[in-house]
Amino acid sequence: ETIGVAMSLFDDNWLTVLRHGMEDYGKTLDGVEIQMEDGQGDIAKQQSQVENFIASGVDAIIIMLVDADSGAAISKTAAAAGVPLIFVNNAPSNVDSLPDKQAFVGSNEEQAGTLETETVCKSLGGKGSVVILQGQLGTTGQRGRTKATHDVLARPECSDIKVLDEQTANWMRTPALDLVSNWLSAGLEFDAVIANNDEMALGAIQALKAAGRSMDSVVVAGVDATQDALTAMQAGDLDVTVFQNAVGQGKGAIDAALKIARGETVEKKTYIPFELVTPENVADYATKN
Amino acid sequence: MNTNVTAGDTPAGMNTTRRRLPPELNIFFVLIGIALVFEVLGWIFAGQSFLMNKQRLTIMILQVSVIGIIAIGVTQVIITGGIDLSSGSVVGMTAMIAAGFAQASTWGRVMYPSLTDLPAIIPIGVGLLIGILAGLINGALIAYTRIPPFIATLGMMVSARGVSKWYTKGQPVSGLTDQFSFIGSGIWPVVVFLVVAAVFHIALRYTRYGKFTYAIGANVQAARVSGINVERHLVKVYVVAGMLAGLAGIVTAARAQTAQAGMGVMYELDAIAAAVIGGTSLAGGVGRITGTVIGTVILGVMTSGFTFLRVDAYYQEIIKGAIIVAAVVTDVYRQKKRKV
Amino acid sequence: MNTNVTAGDTPAGMNTTRRRLPPELNIFFVLIGIALVFEVLGWIFAGQSFLMNKQRLTIMILQVSVIGIIAIGVTQVIITGGIDLSSGSVVGMTAMIAAGFAQASTWGRVMYPSLTDLPAIIPIGVGLLIGILAGLINGALIAYTRIPPFIATLGMMVSARGVSKWYTKGQPVSGLTDQFSFIGSGIWPVVVFLVVAAVFHIALRYTRYGKFTYAIGANVQAARVSGINVERHLVKVYVVAGMLAGLAGIVTAARAQTAQAGMGVMYELDAIAAAVIGGTSLAGGVGRITGTVIGTVILGVMTSGFTFLRVDAYYQEIIKGAIIVAAVVTDVYRQKKRKV
Amino acid sequence: MISPGTMAAVRASGAVPNSEFLLEAEGVRKAFPGVVALDDVQFKLKRGTVHALMGENGAGKSTLMKILAGIYTPDHGEIRLRGHDIELKSPLDALENGIAMIHQELNLMPFMTVAENIWIRREPKNRFGFVDHGKMRRMTAELFKRLKIDIDPETEVRHLSVASRQMVEIAKAVSYESDVLIMDEPTSALTEREVEHLFEIIRDLRSHGIGIVYITHKMNELFEIADEFSVFRDGKYIGTHASSDVTRDDIIRMMVGREITQMFPKEEVPIGDVVLSVKNLTLKGVFHDVSFDVRAGEILGLAGLVGSGRSNVAETIFGVTPASSGTIEINGKPVDIDSPNTAIRNRMAFLTEDRKDTGCLLILDVLENMQIAVLQDKFVKSGFVQERELSRVCEEMSRKLRVKTPNMYERIENLSGGNQQKVLIGRWLLTNPRILILDEPTRGIDVGAKAEIHRFVTELARDGVAVIMISSELPEVLGMSDRIMVMHEGRATGFLDRAEATQVKVMELAAR
Ligand SMILES: Nc1ncnc2c1ncn2[C@@H]1O[C@H](COP(=O)(O)OP(=O)(O)OP(=O)(O)O)[C@@H](O)[C@H]1O
Ligand SMILES: Nc1ncnc2c1ncn2[C@@H]1O[C@H](COP(=O)(O)OP(=O)(O)OP(=O)(O)O)[C@@H](O)[C@H]1O
Ligand SMILES: [Mg+2]
Ligand SMILES: [Mg+2]
């Protein structure tokens, strides 16, 4: 059996772990071949990749959507061709009404933002000021995580926390480094940095260190629990990150795809929860992602 | 006075054959060559035909229709000696704004609750207008302030992308009406692409608009002295390019049944590449729509071919870059050979 | 017989003054203007000075040093009448490959376990070599197959990005040695940028290398009949551009203390923009390193200024596009005015 | 065959071998797609002589010279330098072997200074290996002093007039101190004064044993400067003679294959009403207070030295550089000519002096070049160009003008200079103008075609067209004009009627 996997983006750390998870798991399965495509963050490209998969006669398709809302059209295309389709990680907007032979295995972006912000709120004792580092504007992760952050900060127990500024650093380390440096030079005094992902959190840490801020005086939070992030956490620089089980999601997606392809039935929705990582439990996650 | 000077004795018309062999024939052969390579490799590695698959043949063009529509506008711009970096961003901007007027009332989060279920003509009109507006700004800046087209359209590229993100603060615009989505369904994008190509093929070759476009690109000073209102014509050309980018935005949104701020990112590069592969010269004055169509199809064939042969995604880009270069090298080489 | 030919019909004196006022003075004033606007807005909205802040002044340049290093190479390429779209991708590629040789043994997942803790000179050498290689391919393709620079470097752009993704299958390369990271620490990137700028400012103005570069861009036919080996020189220019992109890759990796496949995406556009804002003409023959440096700093000032004034992220891009256009419009306008 | 490198080394050592001819070409053939530019031609240059190369436009003169300068490689044929076979693979080969060339089309770098242009690739270096700009300036000044050229070495070439650029080209070629100096129509952009000056330079070089190839379409120059001459016709070699042995008519017969009896076929035609009236026209800092009338059927000649502003006046009347003050009246009605577009709508036509910069659409074909101006208001129906009709008219025009081209679809850049000029004239004639401005209409045009063009101008005048003709060739102005306006430093210094105009009177007004 051939499974076509349409990834939203190749050059992202967490997605790389997900991708490798699927590839490695695929290799352990006899007679299963995995074919990966890179959507480069473009929904139209991803749509075409799905169509090309269908034309090439794959047995099932796994898709990590560039954006949740593009799921409906892709869902329709696959259903029309009768090819099994599994959405991984990013739930399509029609997740509650998926047609036959389609299923979702993944997580809820908002949960990541909620977990990291709750922890930050708690360590600040419900008051202080924060800055928010957003991912590329308009992407599912940026929207979901930022929204959750704001929702948490709006809760009564965190309502004394002020958001000084929020800007985008496009998911990347160097832009975050520059952005935070600019903030510091503008005299912004913040007690925490809430970043949409770990790379940006690491950039913030570098900027803070360069400006001579003591890392104990500031809470830095990210999402993904990448290798670099865990190392930074062990060094005492990063305070919060959120683990998302990439390998688990990938494995779940492949299993579901194979089952549908073989005519078995699967759960329509499988949510794999995010897990909070802090210095206390960081050791448990050292080798997971 | 004696009249029979030796000069005019090569009768004009002797060598009309040269005109009949269009230069894009070369790149057409390159396209055929690439397709055949995939065909052969297909039989060897996948045990099936690459070309004898109606579905795939459609997708090959379908997936590049949007690029193709932009590329047609960009080709005209490049023929005048300019460049349009903004087309991809304008696609995103028009997609967002047009989609806002194309939402069905059944959708949960509509932008304009009082403006749902409108006939498709309204979002289409809005999209084209937005494109025209962007083109007008580009054209006016280039023609009347004389800044380099690169900068004017770079500014528009950055700003238009900003507008798409700002318009809904990053939220996608979804739940589009069936009537609107229809333009993006099935092979309609291909139809739109080919109709646009035909129209502008004719416009460039058989109308005054076309002749002026080439003249400006060949020598803007001479064009001016020959009485062409260069400024006004440039504005027209950029408006057309903007309008086509707007059209492309509409088709993209209709096809994806959603509009997002990130739509069309880097399409400008693919569009310029399609034009240049098809023989359009960035120095201006040279280029044809047929060539651009072939260039566009080459991009589509490559994408489909890679998936078909299950080329590892890691290698696809490396190979894609090499094929683009090889295609143009072959073209240049063949053209040189024929010349001598 | 009369001797003094009337040739020098524009009075010689007038021209010498023209020479003494370098054209980049205009854009320098534009830079000052932009900075002053931020200064005033700063006092109004943030209650503090924009410019009287040493830290910010450093960051303004620091954050664009990498763009600046590439832009210097790109300026030379544009002066020859070419273009380099590959620089951003080459930054990514060299960052990845160089970082592979710069890992500390203390890191968990090293690429080459037997090659850890190497002296920084090795990854630096490797990075420069990779850059040179990319430039060599670009240059050789452009000079000897005569394909448009746009296509050759577009191919390299796509392929090099592919190489970065393929090299570690998307894994970031982290845990770089302190020695290597040092080049990226503090204001070292600024130092590298300014040293490179100084070297190439001199190279372009006071060496044959520079004269040939301008000559080829101004009139390639004239350069050829003057006995310049145009092909060989073009290769040199693209090699230099590649090498500087390689250097930029090294600095990027050192500064971020990691290398990732997506590094340098779209840097080529910023670099070209910096050069063009600084007065380099895409038509070739015109351009100066000082102008490019100013263009680069304008980009940096904008970024810092936006953060300083806490401009909403959603508006930043819209404004940025407009400022780029306005800067060049002002420049063009001022230059026109002085001419009359 | 010895390699160019060896020859270069021999030359450098000073031990230059003796042979009767400095440079010989034999059996040279060169074909371009659709044209055989050279067919088994020969050419022999003796040292210390000026050898003129004559032939109609498109005869192959420039092509042969480009072969000798290493720019083209011949399809076959032998080239001997000082008696030794040599193969010139690049311009550098030619330069190193002592062959320098002044090209027909100017080949300078506009954004570089005069000094940089001249010494490109040979810049003097200081002891650190950097270009020594001071020394370069001094070297240029010295060279200019020797050649008596008055141009500031620090000026960027783009600020120079065409004539000055030509002088820079000449100085550059001389600076190579080559044994062979090829000059391809060096005087087409020069007025008499600079021509005289150039001849002085040439005589000096000749006395130093240098061999000079001199291409020109100006007959009087041939007798003044050339020792011998060769004639080409249609890519074939016709013959070589000493210039003292022949008459002007002999040469024309060799070139054209027939007699040309009348050089300036001026006809007296009835002069009509004032068509164009220019009053106090001023373009600030360029020219001032220029006033004149032109009547239907009249040919008004504009004379003056290089840089006197004749071209600028023409450009302003045509709207290329709109006037800062003054009025233009057409048929008695004041019109505001703000662009060439307006000018054309008022039935004006303007053949510019620089065909490469403001004339030809180089990469487009002959047909497209010819039709572009007429498309403003004719041969277009609801946006569509009436191709068939228009091609027919263009072909007819090119036949009438005897444009030598393989076909109408040849790129104009592949045509010889003279034929390009004819295409541009055709472009304007198609618009059927009432006011025709010609700026150096016969620059680079061979004698046959020149007579042809003069005949056209005469015919147009007969049809009632008002003609303004700028020319730096005094005989042409004197021969063709009904009236002559002379300009000096941006002002009209006087008008001369046909009857009273003489060379001396014009020069007096021009140099005042
Ligand atoms: N690069 C080229 N490609 C095609 N045809 C060419 C090319 N160069 C010259 N020709 C053709 O070769 C012939 C000879 O041209 P050439 O320039 O040598 O003429 P010429 O004698 O110098 O004429 P003129 O007096 O007008 O300068 C012409 O018919 C011309 O059209
Ligand atoms: N300083 C300058 N900078 C730019 N262009 C110039 C300059 N001086 C002259 N020119 C241009 O050179 C051309 C010749 O103009 P000029 O005033 O010398 O006319 P002219 O009297 O007809 O001389 P010529 O005999 O050279 O045509 C014009 O097109 C003019 O605009
Ligand atoms: Mg010639
Ligand atoms: Mg003139």
Short mmCIF file of N, CA and C and ligand atoms in Angstrom, two decimals, chain D residues 58 61-63 104 184-185 215 217 416-417, ligand 3:
data_model
loop_
_atom_site.label_atom_id
_atom_site.label_comp_id
_atom_site.label_asym_id
_atom_site.label_seq_id
_atom_site.Cartn_x
_atom_site.Cartn_y
_atom_site.Cartn_z
N GLY D 58 25.49 48.53 -46.33
CA GLY D 58 25.27 47.09 -46.37
C GLY D 58 26.23 46.36 -47.28
N LYS D 61 31.39 46.55 -45.32
CA LYS D 61 32.59 47.21 -44.82
C LYS D 61 32.79 46.97 -43.33
N SER D 62 31.74 47.28 -42.57
CA SER D 62 31.88 47.13 -41.12
C SER D 62 32.12 45.67 -40.75
N THR D 63 31.49 44.79 -41.48
CA THR D 63 31.64 43.37 -41.16
C THR D 63 33.10 42.94 -41.31
N GLN D 104 31.57 52.00 -35.75
CA GLN D 104 30.57 52.86 -36.39
C GLN D 104 29.54 53.32 -35.37
N ASP D 184 35.72 53.42 -38.50
CA ASP D 184 34.49 53.15 -39.24
C ASP D 184 33.58 54.37 -39.15
N GLU D 185 33.53 55.14 -40.19
CA GLU D 185 32.74 56.37 -40.26
C GLU D 185 32.94 57.28 -39.05
N ILE D 215 36.77 54.32 -43.21
CA ILE D 215 35.50 54.11 -43.90
C ILE D 215 34.71 55.39 -43.87
N HIS D 217 31.38 57.77 -46.07
CA HIS D 217 30.49 57.95 -47.21
C HIS D 217 30.66 59.33 -47.81
N SER D 416 22.50 47.27 -41.90
CA SER D 416 23.60 48.22 -41.84
C SER D 416 23.04 49.58 -41.46
N GLY D 417 23.91 50.43 -40.95
CA GLY D 417 23.47 51.72 -40.42
C GLY D 417 22.64 52.51 -41.42
MG MG E 3 29.05 49.99 -41.45
#
